[in-house]
Coordinates of C-alpha atoms in Angstrom, one line a residue:
X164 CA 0.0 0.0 0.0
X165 CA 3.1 2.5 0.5
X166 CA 4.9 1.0 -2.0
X167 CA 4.8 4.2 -4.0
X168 CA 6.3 6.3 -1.0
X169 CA 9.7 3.5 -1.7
X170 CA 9.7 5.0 -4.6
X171 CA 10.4 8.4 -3.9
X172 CA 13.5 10.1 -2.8
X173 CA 14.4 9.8 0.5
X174 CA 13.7 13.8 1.6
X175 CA 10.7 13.4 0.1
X176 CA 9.5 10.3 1.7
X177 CA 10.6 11.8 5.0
X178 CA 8.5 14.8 4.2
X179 CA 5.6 12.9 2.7
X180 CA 5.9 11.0 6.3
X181 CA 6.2 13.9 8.7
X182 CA 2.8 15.6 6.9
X183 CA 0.9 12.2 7.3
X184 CA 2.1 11.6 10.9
X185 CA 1.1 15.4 11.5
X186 CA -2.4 15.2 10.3
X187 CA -2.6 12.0 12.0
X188 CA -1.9 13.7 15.3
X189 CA -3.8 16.4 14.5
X190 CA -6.6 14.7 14.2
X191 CA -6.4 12.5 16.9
X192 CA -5.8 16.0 18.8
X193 CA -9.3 17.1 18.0
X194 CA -10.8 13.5 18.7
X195 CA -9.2 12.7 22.0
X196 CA -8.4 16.5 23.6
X197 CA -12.2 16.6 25.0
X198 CA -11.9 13.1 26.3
X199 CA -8.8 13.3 28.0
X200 CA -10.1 16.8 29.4
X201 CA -13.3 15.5 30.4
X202 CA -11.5 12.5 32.0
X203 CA -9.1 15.0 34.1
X204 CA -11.8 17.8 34.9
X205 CA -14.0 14.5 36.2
X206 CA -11.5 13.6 38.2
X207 CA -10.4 17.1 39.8
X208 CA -14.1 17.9 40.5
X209 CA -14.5 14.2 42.5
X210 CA -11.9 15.2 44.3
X211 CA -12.8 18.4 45.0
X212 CA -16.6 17.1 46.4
X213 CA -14.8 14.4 48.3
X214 CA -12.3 17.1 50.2
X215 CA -15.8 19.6 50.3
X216 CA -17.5 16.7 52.3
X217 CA -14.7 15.6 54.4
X218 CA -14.6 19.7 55.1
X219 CA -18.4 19.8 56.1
X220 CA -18.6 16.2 57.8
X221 CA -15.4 17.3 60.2
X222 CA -16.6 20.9 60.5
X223 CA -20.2 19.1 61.7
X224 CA -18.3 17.1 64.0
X225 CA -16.4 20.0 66.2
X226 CA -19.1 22.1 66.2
X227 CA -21.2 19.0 67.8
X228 CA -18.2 18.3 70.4
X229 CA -18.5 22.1 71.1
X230 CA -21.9 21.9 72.0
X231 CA -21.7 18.6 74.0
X232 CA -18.3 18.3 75.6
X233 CA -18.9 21.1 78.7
X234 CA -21.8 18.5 79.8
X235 CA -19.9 15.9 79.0
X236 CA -17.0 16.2 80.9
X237 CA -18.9 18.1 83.4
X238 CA -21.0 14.6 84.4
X239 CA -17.8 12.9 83.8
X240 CA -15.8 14.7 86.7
X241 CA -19.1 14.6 88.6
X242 CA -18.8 10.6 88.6
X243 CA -15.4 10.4 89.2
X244 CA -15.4 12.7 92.0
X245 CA -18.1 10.0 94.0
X246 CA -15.8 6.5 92.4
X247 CA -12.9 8.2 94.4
X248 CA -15.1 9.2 97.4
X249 CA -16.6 5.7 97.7
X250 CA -13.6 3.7 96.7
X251 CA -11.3 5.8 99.2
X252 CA -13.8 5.9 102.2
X253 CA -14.4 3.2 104.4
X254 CA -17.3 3.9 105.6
X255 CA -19.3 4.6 102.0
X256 CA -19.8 0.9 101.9
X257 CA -22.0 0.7 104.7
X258 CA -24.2 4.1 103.0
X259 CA -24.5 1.6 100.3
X260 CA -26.1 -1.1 102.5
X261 CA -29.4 -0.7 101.0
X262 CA -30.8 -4.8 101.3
X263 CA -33.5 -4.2 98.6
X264 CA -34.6 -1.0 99.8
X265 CA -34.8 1.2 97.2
X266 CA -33.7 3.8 96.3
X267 CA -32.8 4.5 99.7
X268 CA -30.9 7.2 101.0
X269 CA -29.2 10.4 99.7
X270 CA -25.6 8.8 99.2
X271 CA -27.2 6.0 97.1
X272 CA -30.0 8.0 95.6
X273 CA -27.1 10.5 94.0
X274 CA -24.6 7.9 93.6
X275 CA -27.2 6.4 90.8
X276 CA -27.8 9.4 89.1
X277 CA -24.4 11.0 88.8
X278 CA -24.0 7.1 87.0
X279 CA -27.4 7.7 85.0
X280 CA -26.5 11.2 84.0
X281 CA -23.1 10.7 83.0
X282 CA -24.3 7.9 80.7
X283 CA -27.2 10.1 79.3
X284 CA -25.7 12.6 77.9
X285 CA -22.8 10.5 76.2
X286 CA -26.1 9.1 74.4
X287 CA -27.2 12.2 73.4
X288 CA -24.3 13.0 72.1
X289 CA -24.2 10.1 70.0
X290 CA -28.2 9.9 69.1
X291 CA -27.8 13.5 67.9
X292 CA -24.5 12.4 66.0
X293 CA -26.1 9.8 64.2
X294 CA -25.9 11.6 60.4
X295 CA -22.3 12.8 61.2
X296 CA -19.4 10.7 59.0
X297 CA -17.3 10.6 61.9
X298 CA -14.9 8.4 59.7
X299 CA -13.5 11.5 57.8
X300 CA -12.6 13.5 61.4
X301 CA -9.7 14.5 62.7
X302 CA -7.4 12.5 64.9
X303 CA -8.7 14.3 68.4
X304 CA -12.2 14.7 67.3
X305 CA -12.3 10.7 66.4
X306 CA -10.7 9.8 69.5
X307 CA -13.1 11.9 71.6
X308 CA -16.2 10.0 69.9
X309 CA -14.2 6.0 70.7
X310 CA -13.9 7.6 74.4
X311 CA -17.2 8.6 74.8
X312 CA -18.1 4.4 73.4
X313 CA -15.8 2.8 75.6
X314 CA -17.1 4.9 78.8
X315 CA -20.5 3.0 77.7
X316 CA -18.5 -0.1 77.0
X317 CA -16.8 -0.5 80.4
X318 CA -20.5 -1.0 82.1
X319 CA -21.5 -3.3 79.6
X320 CA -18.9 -5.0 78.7
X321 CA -18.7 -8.8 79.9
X322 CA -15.4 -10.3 78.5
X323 CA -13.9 -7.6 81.5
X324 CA -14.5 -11.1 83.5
X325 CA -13.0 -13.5 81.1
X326 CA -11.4 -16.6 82.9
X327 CA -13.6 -16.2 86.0
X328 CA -16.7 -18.0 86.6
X329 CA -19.6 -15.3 85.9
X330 CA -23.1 -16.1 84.2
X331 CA -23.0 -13.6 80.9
X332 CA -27.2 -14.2 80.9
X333 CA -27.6 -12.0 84.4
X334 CA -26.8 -8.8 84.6
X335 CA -25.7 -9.2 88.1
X336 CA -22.2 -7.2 87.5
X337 CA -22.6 -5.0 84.2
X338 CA -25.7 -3.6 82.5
X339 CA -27.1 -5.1 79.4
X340 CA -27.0 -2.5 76.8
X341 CA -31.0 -2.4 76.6
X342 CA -31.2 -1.8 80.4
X343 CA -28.6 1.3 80.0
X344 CA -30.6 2.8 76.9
X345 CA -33.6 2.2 79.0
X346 CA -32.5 4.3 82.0
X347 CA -30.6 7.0 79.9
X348 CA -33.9 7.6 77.5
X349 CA -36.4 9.6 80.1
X350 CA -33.2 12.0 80.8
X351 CA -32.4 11.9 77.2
X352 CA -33.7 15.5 75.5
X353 CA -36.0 15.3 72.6
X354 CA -33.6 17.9 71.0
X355 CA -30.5 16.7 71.2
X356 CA -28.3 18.9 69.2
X357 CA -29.0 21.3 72.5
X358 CA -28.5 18.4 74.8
X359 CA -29.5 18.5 78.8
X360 CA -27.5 20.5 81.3
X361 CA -26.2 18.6 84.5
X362 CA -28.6 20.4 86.7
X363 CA -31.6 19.3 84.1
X364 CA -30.7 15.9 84.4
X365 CA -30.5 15.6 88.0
X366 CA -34.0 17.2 88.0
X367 CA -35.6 15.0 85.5
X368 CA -33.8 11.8 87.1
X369 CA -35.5 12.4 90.5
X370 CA -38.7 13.2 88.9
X371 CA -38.4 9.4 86.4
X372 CA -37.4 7.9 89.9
X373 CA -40.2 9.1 91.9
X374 CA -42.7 8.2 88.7
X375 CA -41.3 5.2 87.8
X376 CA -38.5 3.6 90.0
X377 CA -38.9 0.7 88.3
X378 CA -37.0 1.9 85.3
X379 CA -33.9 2.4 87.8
X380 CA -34.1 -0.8 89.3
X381 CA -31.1 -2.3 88.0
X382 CA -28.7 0.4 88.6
X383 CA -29.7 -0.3 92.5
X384 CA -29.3 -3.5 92.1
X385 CA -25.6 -3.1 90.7
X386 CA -25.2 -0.4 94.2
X387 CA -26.6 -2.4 96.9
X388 CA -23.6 -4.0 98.9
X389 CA -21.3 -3.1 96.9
X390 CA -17.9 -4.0 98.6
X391 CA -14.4 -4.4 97.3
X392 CA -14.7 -8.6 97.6
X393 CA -17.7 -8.4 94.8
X394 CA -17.1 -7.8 90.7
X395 CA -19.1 -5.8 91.0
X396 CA -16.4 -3.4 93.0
X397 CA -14.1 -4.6 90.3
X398 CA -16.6 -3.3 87.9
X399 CA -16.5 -0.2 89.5
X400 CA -12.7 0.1 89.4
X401 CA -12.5 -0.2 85.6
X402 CA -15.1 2.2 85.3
X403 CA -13.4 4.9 87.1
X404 CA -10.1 4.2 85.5
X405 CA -11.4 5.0 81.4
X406 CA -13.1 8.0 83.5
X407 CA -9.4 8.7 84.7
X408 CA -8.3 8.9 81.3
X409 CA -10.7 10.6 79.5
X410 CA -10.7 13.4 81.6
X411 CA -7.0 13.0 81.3
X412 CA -7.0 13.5 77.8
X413 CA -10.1 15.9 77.5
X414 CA -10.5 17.5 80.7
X415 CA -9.2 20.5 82.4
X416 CA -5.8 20.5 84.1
X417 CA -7.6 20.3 87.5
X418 CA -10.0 17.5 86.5
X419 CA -6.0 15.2 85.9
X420 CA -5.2 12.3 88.0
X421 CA -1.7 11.7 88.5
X422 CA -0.3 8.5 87.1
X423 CA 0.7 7.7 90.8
X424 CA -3.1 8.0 91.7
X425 CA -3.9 5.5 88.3
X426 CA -1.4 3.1 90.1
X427 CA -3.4 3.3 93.2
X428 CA -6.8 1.8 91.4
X429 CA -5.3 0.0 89.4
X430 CA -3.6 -2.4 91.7
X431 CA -7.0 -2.7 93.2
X432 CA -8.0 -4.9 90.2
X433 CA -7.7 -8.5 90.4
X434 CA -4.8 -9.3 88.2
X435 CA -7.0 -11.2 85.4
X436 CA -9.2 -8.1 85.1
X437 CA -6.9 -5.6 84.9
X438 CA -5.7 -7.9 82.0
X439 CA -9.0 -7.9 80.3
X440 CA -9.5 -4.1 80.8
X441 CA -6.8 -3.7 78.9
X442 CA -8.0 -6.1 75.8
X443 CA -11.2 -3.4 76.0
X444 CA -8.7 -0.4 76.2
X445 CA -7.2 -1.8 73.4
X446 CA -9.9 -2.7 71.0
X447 CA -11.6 0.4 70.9
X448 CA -8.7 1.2 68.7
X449 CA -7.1 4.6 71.0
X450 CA -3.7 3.1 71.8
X451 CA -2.2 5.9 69.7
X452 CA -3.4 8.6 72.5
X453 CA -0.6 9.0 74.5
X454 CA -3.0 8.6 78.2
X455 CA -4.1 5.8 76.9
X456 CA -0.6 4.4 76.0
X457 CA -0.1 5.2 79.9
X458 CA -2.5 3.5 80.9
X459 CA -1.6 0.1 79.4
X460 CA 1.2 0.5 80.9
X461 CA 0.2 0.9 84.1
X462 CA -2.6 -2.0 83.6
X463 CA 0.4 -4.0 82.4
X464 CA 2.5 -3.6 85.3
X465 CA 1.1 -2.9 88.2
X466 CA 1.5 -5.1 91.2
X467 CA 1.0 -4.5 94.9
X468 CA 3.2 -6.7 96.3
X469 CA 0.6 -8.8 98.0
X470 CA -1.6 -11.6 97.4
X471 CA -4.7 -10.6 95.5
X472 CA -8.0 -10.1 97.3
X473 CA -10.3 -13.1 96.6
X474 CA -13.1 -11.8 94.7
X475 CA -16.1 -13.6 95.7
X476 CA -19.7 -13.6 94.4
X477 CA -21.0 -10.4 91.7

């Protein structure tokens, strides 16, 4: 078929060549230039939508941390202050000896709702959260949201007792999730992008309790006789260690515990469930938050120096 361009001289074959090749690229030019645009401005405007919702989605997220952390942390400190009063005061056991009385006094009465309303408004936090991509946040803002899950986790959780004899089907030393939800839902705001202050909350919790005690039954349960020989007590300690460090890490300097204090509740765990606390620390996926990474470590190695207390019944 090019048999007549042999035929030519060479700097005119060569010339005859270039033109062809140049109309060939030409025209490819005009056929393939709005394609390969098309294919490129596609791609630039994905990307610009996907770093537009990653934007919005994060922007969403700390503005919904703005309006919940205060109460948060609030509640949190709130708890924490009573776990330290009852753990370090002898006689706070005996305020807890309620033998199916309920709610009974003052100490016990507050004792549940400082638990109630510190559980409440992490869910309205996350019910009010529900349509934020928390995926896309940032590192601190993501961390904040696996803390607030693993405060709810360390009631619920029942692997804490793995390796001891405990019957998962009772709820005779954590809550069932449904039992929390139900307690946390009359405190629970129907708005919840304004959430409930602290002071709200212990208002609607006394008014719930005096209207329908029933729906706090099993948070009396979990109180009554609670002394350091139960899992329940142990229960208790695990608790107020992730409270520990998530104030740590969120809180306000005088809302820190000092790693020396961590030591001192966490060598009130039975060895096993120290070890188990720290699979749960672990798989809610923080161990890159430096209070966290201290806390392993202290889970890991602390030791009192004296044989462990026998931990009896729940």
């Amino acid at each position: 078929m090019l048999d007549w361009v042999e035929n030519l001289e060479p700097s005119l074959a060569a010339a005859v060549i270039s033109a062809a090749v140049s109309a060939v690229v030409a025209v490819l030019t005009v056929l393939l230039a709005p394609v390969v645009k098309y294919g490129l401005d596609s791609r630039l405007e994905s990307r610009k939508l996907d770093l537009q919702y990653r934007l919005e989605q994060r922007r969403a997220l700390r503005e919904h941390i703005g309006q919940h952390k205060g109460r948060i942390l609030e509640t949190a400190s709130e708890l924490n202050d009573r776990l330290a009063n009852f753990i370090r005061l002898p006689d706070a056991k005996a305020w807890l000896r309620l033998e199916g009385r309920y709610p009974g006094g003052i100490y016990s009465t507050t004792f549940a709702q400082r638990m109630v309303s510190h559980w409440s408004t992490i869910q309205q936090f996350a019910d009010s959260a529900l349509y934020i991509d928390a995926t896309v946040a940032t590192r601190e803002d993501l961390a904040f949201v696996k803390f607030l899950r693993l405060n709810l986790d360390v009631w619920t959780d029942v692997s804490l007792f793995d390796g001891r004899t405990y019957d998962r089907g009772r709820s005779s030393a954590h809550f069932f999730q449904g039992q929390l939800l139900d307690m946390v839902a009359p405190l629970t705001a129907a708005d919840g992008t304004r959430g409930t202050a602290p002071g709200e909350l212990r208002r609607a919790f006394r008014a719930e309790l005096e209207r329908n005690p029933d729906v706090y039954k099993s948070v009396f349960l979990f109180l009554d006789g609670l002394r350091p020989e139960t899992l329940r007590y142990q229960r208790l300690l695990a608790a107020r260690l992730v409270l520990i460090v998530t104030l740590n890490a969120f809180g306000y300097d005088y809302q820190r515990t000092s790693s020396e204090d961590i030591h001192g509740v966490a060598v009130l765990l039975e060895p096993s469930i120290r070890r188990n606390l720290a699979e749960i620390v672990g798989r809610a996926h923080l161990t890159k938050q430096k209070d966290v990474r201290a806390l392993l470590v202290i889970l890991r190695s602390a030791s009192d120096g004296r044989t462990p207390r026998r931990i009896g019944r729940a």
